[in-house]
Coordinates of C-alpha atoms and ligand atoms in Angstrom, one line a residue:
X504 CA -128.0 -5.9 -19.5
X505 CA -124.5 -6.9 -17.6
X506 CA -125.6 -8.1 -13.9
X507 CA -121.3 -8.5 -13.8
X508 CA -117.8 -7.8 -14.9
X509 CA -115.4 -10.7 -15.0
X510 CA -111.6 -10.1 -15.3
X511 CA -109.3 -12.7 -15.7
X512 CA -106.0 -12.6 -14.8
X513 CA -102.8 -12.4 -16.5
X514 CA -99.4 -14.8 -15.5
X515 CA -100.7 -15.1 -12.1
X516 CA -101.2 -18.4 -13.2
X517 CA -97.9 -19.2 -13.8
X518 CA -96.9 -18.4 -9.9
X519 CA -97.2 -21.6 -8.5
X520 CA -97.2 -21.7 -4.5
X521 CA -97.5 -17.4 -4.7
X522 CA -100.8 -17.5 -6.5
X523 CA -103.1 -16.6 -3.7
X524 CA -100.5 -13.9 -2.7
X525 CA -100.9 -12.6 -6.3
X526 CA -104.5 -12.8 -6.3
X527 CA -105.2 -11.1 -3.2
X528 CA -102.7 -8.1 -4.2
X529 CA -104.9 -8.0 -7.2
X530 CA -108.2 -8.0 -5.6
X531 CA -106.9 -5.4 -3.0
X532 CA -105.7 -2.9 -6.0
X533 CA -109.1 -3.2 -7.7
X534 CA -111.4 -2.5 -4.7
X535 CA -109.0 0.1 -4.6
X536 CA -109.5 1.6 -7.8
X537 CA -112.9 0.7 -8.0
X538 CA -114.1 1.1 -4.5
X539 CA -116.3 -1.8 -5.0
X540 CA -116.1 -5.6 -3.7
X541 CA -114.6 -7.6 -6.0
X542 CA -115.0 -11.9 -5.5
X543 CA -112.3 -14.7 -6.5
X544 CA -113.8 -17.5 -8.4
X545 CA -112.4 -20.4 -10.8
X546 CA -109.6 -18.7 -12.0
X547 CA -111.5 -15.2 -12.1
X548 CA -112.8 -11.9 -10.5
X549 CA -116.3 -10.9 -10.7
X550 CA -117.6 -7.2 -9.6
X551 CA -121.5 -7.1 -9.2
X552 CA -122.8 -4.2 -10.8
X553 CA -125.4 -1.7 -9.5
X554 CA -128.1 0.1 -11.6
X555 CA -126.4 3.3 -11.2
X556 CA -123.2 2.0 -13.0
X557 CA -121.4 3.6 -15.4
X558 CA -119.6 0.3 -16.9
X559 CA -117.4 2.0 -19.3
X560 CA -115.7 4.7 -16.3
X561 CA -115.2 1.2 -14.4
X562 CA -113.8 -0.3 -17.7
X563 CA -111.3 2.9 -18.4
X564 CA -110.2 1.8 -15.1
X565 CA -109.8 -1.6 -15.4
X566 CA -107.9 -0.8 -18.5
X567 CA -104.9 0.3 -16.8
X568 CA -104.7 -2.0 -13.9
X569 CA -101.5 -4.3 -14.6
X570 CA -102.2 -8.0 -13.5
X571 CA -105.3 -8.3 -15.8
X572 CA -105.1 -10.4 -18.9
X573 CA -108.7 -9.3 -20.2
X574 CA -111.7 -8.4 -18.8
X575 CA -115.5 -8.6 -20.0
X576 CA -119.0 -7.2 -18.9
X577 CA -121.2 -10.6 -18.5
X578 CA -124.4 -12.2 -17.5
X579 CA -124.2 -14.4 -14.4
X580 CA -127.2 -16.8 -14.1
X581 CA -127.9 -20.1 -13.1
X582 CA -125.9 -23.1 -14.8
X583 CA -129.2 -24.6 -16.8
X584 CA -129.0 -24.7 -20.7
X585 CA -132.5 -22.4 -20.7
X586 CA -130.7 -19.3 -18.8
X587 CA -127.7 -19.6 -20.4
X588 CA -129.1 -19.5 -23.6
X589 CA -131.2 -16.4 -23.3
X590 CA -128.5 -15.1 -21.9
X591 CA -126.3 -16.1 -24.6
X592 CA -129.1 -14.3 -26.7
X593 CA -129.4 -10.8 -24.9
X594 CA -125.7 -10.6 -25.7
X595 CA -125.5 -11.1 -29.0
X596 CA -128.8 -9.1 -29.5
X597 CA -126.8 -6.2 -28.1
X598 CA -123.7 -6.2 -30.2
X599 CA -125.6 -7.3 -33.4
X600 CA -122.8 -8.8 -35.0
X601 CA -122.9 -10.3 -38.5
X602 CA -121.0 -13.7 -37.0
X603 CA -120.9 -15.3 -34.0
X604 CA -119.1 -18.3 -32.3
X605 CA -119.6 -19.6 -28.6
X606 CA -116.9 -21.0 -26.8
X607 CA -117.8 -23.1 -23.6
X608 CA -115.6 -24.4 -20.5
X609 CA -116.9 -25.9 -17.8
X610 CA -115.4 -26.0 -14.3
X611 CA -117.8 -28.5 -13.5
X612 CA -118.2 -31.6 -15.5
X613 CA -121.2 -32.4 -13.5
X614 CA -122.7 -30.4 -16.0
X615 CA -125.6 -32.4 -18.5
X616 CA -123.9 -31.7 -21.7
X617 CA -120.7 -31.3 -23.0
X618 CA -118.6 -28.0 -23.9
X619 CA -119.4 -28.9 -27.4
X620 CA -123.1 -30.1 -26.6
X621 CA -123.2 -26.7 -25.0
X622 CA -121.7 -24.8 -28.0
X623 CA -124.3 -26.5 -30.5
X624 CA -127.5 -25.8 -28.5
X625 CA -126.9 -22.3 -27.1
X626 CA -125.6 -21.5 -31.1
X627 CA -128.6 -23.3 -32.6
X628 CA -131.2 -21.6 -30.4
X629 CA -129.7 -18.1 -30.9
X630 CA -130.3 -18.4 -35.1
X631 CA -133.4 -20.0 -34.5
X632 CA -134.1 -15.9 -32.9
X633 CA -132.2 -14.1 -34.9
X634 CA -132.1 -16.3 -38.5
X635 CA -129.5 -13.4 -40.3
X636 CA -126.8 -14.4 -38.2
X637 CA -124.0 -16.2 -39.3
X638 CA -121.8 -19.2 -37.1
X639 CA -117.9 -18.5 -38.3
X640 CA -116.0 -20.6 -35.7
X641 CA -112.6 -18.9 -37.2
X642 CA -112.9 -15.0 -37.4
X643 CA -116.1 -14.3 -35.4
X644 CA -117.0 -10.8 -35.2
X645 CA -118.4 -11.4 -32.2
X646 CA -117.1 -14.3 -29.4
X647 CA -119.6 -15.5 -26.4
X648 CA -117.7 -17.2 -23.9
X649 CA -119.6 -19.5 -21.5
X650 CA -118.0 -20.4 -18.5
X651 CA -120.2 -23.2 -16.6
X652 CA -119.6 -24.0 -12.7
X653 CA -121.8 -26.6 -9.9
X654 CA -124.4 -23.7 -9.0
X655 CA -124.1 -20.6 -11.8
X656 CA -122.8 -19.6 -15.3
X657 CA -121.5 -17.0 -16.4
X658 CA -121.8 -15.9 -20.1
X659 CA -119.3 -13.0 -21.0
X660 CA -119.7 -10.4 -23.5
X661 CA -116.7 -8.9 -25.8
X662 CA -113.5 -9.3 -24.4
X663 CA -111.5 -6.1 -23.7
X664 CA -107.4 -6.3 -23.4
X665 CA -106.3 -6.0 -20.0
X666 CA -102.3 -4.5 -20.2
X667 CA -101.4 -8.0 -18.1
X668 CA -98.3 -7.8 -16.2
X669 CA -98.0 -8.0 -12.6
X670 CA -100.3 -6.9 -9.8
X671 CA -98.6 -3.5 -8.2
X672 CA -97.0 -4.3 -5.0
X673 CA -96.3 -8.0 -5.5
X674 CA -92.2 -6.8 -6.8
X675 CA -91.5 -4.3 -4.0
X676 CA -90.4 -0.3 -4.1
X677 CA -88.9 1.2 -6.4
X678 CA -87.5 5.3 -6.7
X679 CA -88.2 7.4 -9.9
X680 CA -86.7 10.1 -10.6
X681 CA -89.5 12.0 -12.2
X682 CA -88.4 15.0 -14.4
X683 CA -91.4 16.9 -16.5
X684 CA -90.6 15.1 -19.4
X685 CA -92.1 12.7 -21.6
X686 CA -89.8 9.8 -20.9
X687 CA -89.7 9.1 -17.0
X688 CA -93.7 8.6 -16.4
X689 CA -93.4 5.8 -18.6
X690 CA -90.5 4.2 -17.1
X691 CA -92.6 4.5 -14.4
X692 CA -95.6 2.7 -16.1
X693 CA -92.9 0.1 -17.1
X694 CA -91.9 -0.8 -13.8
X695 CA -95.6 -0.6 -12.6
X696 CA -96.5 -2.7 -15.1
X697 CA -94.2 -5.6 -13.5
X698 CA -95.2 -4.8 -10.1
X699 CA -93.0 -2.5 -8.7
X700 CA -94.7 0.5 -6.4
X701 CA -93.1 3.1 -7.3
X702 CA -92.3 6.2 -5.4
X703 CA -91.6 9.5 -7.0
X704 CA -89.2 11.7 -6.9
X705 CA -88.6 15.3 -8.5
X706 CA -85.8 17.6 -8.0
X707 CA -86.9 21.5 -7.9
X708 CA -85.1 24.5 -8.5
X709 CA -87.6 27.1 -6.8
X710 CA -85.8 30.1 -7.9
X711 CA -86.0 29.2 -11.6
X712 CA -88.9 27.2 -12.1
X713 CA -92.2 28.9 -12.5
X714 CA -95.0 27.5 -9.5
X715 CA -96.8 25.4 -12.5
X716 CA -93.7 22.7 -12.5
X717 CA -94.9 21.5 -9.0
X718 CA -98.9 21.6 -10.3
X719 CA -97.5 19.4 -13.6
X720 CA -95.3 17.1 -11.4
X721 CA -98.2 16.6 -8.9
X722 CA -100.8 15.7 -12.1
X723 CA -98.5 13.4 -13.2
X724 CA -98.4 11.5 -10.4
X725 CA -102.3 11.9 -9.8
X726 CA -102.4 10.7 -13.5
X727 CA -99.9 7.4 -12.8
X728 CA -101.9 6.7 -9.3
X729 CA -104.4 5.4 -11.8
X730 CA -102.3 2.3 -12.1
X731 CA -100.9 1.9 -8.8
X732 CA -102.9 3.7 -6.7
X733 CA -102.0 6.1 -4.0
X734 CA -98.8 7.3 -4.8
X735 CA -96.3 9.1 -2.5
X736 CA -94.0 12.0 -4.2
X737 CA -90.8 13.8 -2.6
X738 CA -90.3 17.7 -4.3
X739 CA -86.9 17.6 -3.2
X740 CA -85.4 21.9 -3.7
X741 CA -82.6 21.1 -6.0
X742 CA -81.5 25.0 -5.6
X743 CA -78.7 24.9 -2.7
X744 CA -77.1 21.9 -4.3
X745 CA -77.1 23.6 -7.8
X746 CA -75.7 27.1 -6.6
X747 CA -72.9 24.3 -5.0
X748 CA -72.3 22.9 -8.6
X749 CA -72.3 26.0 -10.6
X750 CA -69.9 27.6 -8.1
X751 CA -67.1 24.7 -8.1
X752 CA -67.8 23.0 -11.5
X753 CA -67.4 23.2 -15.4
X754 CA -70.2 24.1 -17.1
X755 CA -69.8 21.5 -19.4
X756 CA -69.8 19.1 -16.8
X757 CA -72.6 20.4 -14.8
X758 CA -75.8 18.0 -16.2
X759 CA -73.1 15.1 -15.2
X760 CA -73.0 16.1 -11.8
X761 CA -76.8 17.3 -11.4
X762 CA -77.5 13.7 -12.6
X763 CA -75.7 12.0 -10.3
X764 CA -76.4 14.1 -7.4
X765 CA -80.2 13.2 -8.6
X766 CA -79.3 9.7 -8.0
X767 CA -77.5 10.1 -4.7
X768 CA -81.1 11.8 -3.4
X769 CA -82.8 9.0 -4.5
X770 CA -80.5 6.3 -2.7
X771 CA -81.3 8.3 0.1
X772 CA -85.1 8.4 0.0
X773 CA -85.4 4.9 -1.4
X774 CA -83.5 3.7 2.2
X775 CA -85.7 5.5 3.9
X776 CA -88.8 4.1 1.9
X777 CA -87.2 0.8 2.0
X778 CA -86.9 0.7 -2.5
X779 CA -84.4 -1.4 -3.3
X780 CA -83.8 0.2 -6.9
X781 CA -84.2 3.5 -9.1
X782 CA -85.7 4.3 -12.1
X783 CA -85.4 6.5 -14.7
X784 CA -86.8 7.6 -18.3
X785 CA -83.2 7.7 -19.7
X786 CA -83.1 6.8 -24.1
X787 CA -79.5 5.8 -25.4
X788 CA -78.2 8.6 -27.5
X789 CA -81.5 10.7 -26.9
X790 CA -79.7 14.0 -25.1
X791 CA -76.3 14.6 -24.4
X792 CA -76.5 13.2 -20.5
X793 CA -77.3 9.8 -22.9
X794 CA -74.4 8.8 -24.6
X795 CA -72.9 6.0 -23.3
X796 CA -69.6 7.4 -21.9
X797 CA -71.7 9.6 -19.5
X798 CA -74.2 7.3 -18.6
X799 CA -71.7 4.8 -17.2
X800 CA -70.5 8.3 -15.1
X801 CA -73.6 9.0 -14.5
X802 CA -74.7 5.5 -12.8
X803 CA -71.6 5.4 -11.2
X804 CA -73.1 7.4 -8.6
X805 CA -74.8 5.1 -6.5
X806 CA -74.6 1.4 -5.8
X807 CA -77.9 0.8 -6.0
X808 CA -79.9 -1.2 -8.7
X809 CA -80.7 1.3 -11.1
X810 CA -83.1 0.4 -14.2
X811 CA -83.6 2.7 -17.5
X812 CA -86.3 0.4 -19.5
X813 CA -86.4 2.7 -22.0
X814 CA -82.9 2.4 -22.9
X815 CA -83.9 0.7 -25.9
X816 CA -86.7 2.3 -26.7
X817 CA -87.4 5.3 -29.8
X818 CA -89.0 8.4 -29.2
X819 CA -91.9 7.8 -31.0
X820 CA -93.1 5.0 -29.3
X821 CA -92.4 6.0 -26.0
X822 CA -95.0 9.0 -27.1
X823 CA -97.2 6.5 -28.0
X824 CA -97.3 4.9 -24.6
X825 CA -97.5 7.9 -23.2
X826 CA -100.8 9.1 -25.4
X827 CA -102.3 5.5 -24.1
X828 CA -101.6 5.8 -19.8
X829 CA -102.9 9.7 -20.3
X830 CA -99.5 11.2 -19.2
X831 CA -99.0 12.8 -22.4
X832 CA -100.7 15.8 -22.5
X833 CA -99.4 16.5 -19.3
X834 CA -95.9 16.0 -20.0
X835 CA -95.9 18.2 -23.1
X836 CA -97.0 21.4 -20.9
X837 CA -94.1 24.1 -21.1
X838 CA -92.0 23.9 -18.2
X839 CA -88.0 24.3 -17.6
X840 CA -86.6 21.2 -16.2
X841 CA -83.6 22.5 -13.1
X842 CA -81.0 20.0 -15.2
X843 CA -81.0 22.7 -17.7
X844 CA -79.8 25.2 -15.7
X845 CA -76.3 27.4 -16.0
X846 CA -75.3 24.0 -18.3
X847 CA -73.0 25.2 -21.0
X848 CA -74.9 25.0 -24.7
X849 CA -72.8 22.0 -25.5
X850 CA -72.3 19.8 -22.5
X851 CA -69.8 17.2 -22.4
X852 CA -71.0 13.6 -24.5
X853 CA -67.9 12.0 -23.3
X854 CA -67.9 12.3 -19.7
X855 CA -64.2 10.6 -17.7
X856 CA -64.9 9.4 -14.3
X857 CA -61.7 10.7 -12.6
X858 CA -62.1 13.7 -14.1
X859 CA -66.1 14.2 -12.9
X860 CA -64.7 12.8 -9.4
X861 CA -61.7 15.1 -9.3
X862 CA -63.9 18.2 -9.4
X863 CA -66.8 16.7 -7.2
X864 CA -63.5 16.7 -4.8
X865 CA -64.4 20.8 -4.0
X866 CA -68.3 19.9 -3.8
X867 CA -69.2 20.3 0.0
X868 CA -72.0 18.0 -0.9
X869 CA -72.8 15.9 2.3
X870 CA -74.7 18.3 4.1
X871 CA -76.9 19.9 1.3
X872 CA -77.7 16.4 0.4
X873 CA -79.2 15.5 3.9
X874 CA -80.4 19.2 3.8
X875 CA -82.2 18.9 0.6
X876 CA -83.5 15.4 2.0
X877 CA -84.9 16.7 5.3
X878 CA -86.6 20.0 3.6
X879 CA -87.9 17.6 1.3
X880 CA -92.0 18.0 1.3
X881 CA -93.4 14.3 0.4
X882 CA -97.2 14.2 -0.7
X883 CA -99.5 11.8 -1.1
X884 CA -101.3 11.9 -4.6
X885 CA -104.5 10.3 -5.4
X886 CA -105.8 8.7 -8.5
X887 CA -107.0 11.5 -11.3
X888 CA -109.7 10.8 -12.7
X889 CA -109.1 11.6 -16.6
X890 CA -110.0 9.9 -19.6
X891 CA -107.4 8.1 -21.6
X892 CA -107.3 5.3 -24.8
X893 CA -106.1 2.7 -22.3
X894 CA -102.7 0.5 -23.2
X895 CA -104.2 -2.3 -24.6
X896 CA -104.3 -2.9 -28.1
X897 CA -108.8 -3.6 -28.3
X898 CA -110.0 -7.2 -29.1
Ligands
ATP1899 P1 -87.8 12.8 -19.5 O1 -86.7 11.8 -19.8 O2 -88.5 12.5 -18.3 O3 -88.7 13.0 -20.7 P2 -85.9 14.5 -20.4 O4 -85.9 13.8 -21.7 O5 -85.8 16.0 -20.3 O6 -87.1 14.1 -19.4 P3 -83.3 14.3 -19.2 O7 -83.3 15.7 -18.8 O8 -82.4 13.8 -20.2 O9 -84.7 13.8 -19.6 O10 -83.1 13.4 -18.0 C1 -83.0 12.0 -18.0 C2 -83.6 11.4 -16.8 O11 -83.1 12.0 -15.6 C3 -85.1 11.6 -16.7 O12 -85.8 10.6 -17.4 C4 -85.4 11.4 -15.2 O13 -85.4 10.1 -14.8 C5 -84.1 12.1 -14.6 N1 -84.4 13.5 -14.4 C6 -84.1 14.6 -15.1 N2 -84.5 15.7 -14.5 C7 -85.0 15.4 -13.3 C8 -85.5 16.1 -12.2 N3 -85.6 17.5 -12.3 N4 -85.9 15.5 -11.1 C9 -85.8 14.1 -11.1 N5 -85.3 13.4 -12.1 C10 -84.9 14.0 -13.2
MG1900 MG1 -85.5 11.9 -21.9

């Protein structure tokens, strides 16, 4: 019955002068995503549909693209009261709601009749049809929006929640340093979701870490190239630099440094990728690398920007986020991360700064950082295609 999908966007609007940069990132993502042309008109994007179309596989898609406010399969036809009407009618007659209400705008006030004219004539032919159904212009079940310009109409079905945001690409790079874990895909998302690319990066311990690490790592990135598209990930072998640490420092102090050599790789790969920040999935409180005193240690390793947007954030519904963008399941296969390797069984919570710096002093780091850079294998990854709830909360 759709001949179209329109998607509005979400605070592109509120850009000013850097609208149509905005707009074209958007429009570039989705023919990405979608591999299908996608038009700009009056403050929307339509996407012509085929016959062989599987509208709710380009929905599922649409679902996770950040820049879109909502989106909605529709009818396009010509701007006459007759076609939008029966168009107006098909849709209805294919949700079968109990109540309906239509909502009109016109970007064309050349238009015979009013937004309300409009609302009262498509509405009144409609129960003339179908004489069960019910007007109730305050909690419809079912809302048909008609949007009326010079030469065509378009009259859109059910609205479906877009997760809004920012188009990925319009904020710049940034790093993240991707563990296995639950947490760091959605800072990831987070960032995404504001228009940041991000570019991955995992630190690897090949001599401890069974081969299905890299396979999760990769699928996690295949499953986040969903939202931003082709996605570049460094496996950076962690090993050299860990043998360094475990010969020359405290076990107790040993996830401090790890961390903070993590951060000192990504400086490195985000110059080289030209990322002006790094992100990562750390909680307060949530492991012992979280308490305050040792992230402020921690941090202290780089100059760089360095963002943790789920600093504030509970377990639970960080899990929840991750059910919704499909890393989840992923995330929860077993795997042993390299930070939890030769640490003692209770690391330090209350990290000191000269004391972390005084025995860094014996680390003959330099080299096995660029080392570990330079063996460093970076891979493209390209969108999965899995199934997942979507992030939106549904209309
Ligand atoms: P996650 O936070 O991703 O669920 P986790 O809870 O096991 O994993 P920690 O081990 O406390 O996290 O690490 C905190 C943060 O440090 C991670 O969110 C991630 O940004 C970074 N990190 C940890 N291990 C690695 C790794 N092997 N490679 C890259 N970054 C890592
Ligand atoms: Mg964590």
């Amino acid at each position: 019955m759709f001949n179209v999908i329109v998607v509005h966007f979400d605070e592109l609007i509120l850009k000013g002068a850097n609208r149509a940069f905005f707009e074209r990132k958007l429009i570039s993502n989705l023919r990405e995503a979608l591999g299908k042309d996608v038009f700009s008109e009056a403050a929307k994007f339509v996407i012509y549909l085929k016959q062989a179309d599987d509208i709710s596989v380009i929905f599922e898609k649409l679902k996770l693209i950040p820049g879109i406010s909502n989106f909605s399969g529709a009818i396009e036809c010509d701007a006459n009261i007759d076609a939008i009407s029966a168009a107006a009618l098909s849709i209805v007659q294919h949700y079968q709601p109990k109540t309906f209400k239509i909502e009109t705008s016109r970007s064309c006030k050349k238009f015979p009749m009013n937004s309300m004219e409009t609302n009262c004539e498509v509405g009144a032919r409609i129960l003339q049809q179908m004489p069960n159904l019910k007007v109730d212009v305050h909690r419809p079940d079912l809302m048909v929006c008609i949007e009326i310009q010079s030469k065509k109409a378009f009259v859109l079905g059910k609205k479906e929640q877009g997760i809004g945001g920012l188009p990925v690409g319009t904020a710049g790079k940034i790093v993240c340093l991707l563990s296995g874990g639950i947490d760091s895909p959605v800072a990831a998302f987070s960032m995404m979701k504001r228009g940041a690319k991000i570019i991955f990066v995992h630190c690897h311990n090949q001599t401890i870490n069974q081969s299905g690490v890299e396979q999760k790592i990769k699928d996690l990135v295949s499953c986040l190239s969903r939202v931003q598209g082709k996605s570049i990930l460094y496996i950076v072998a962690f090993d050299e630099l860990q043998k360094e640490v475990i010969a020359k420092i405290a076990a107790d102090s040993r996830m401090i440094v790890y961390r903070r050599l993590m951060f000192k790789i990504a400086e490195m790969i985000a110059k080289k990728q030209g990322a002006l920040a790094i992100v990562t999935g750390d909680s307060l409180g949530q492991v012992a690398s979280q308490t305050l005193e040792n992230l402020e240690v921690i941090y202290e390793a780089t100059d760089m920007l360095k963002f943790s947007p789920l600093i504030g954030t509970n377990k639970r519904e960080i899990i929840d986020i991750a059910r919704k963008i499909g890393t989840y399941e992923i995330s929860i296969r077993p795997h042993e991360d390299c930070c939890s390797f030769m640490i003692s069984k209770h690391p330090e919570t209350r990290a000191h700064l000269e004391d972390i710096k005084s025995q860094e002093k014996n680390l003959q780091c330099s080299a096995l950082l660029r080392k570990a850079i330079k063996n460093s294998r970076a891979q493209v990854c390209a969108r999965a295609e899995v199934a997942t709830e979507g992030i939106a909360p549904s209309s």
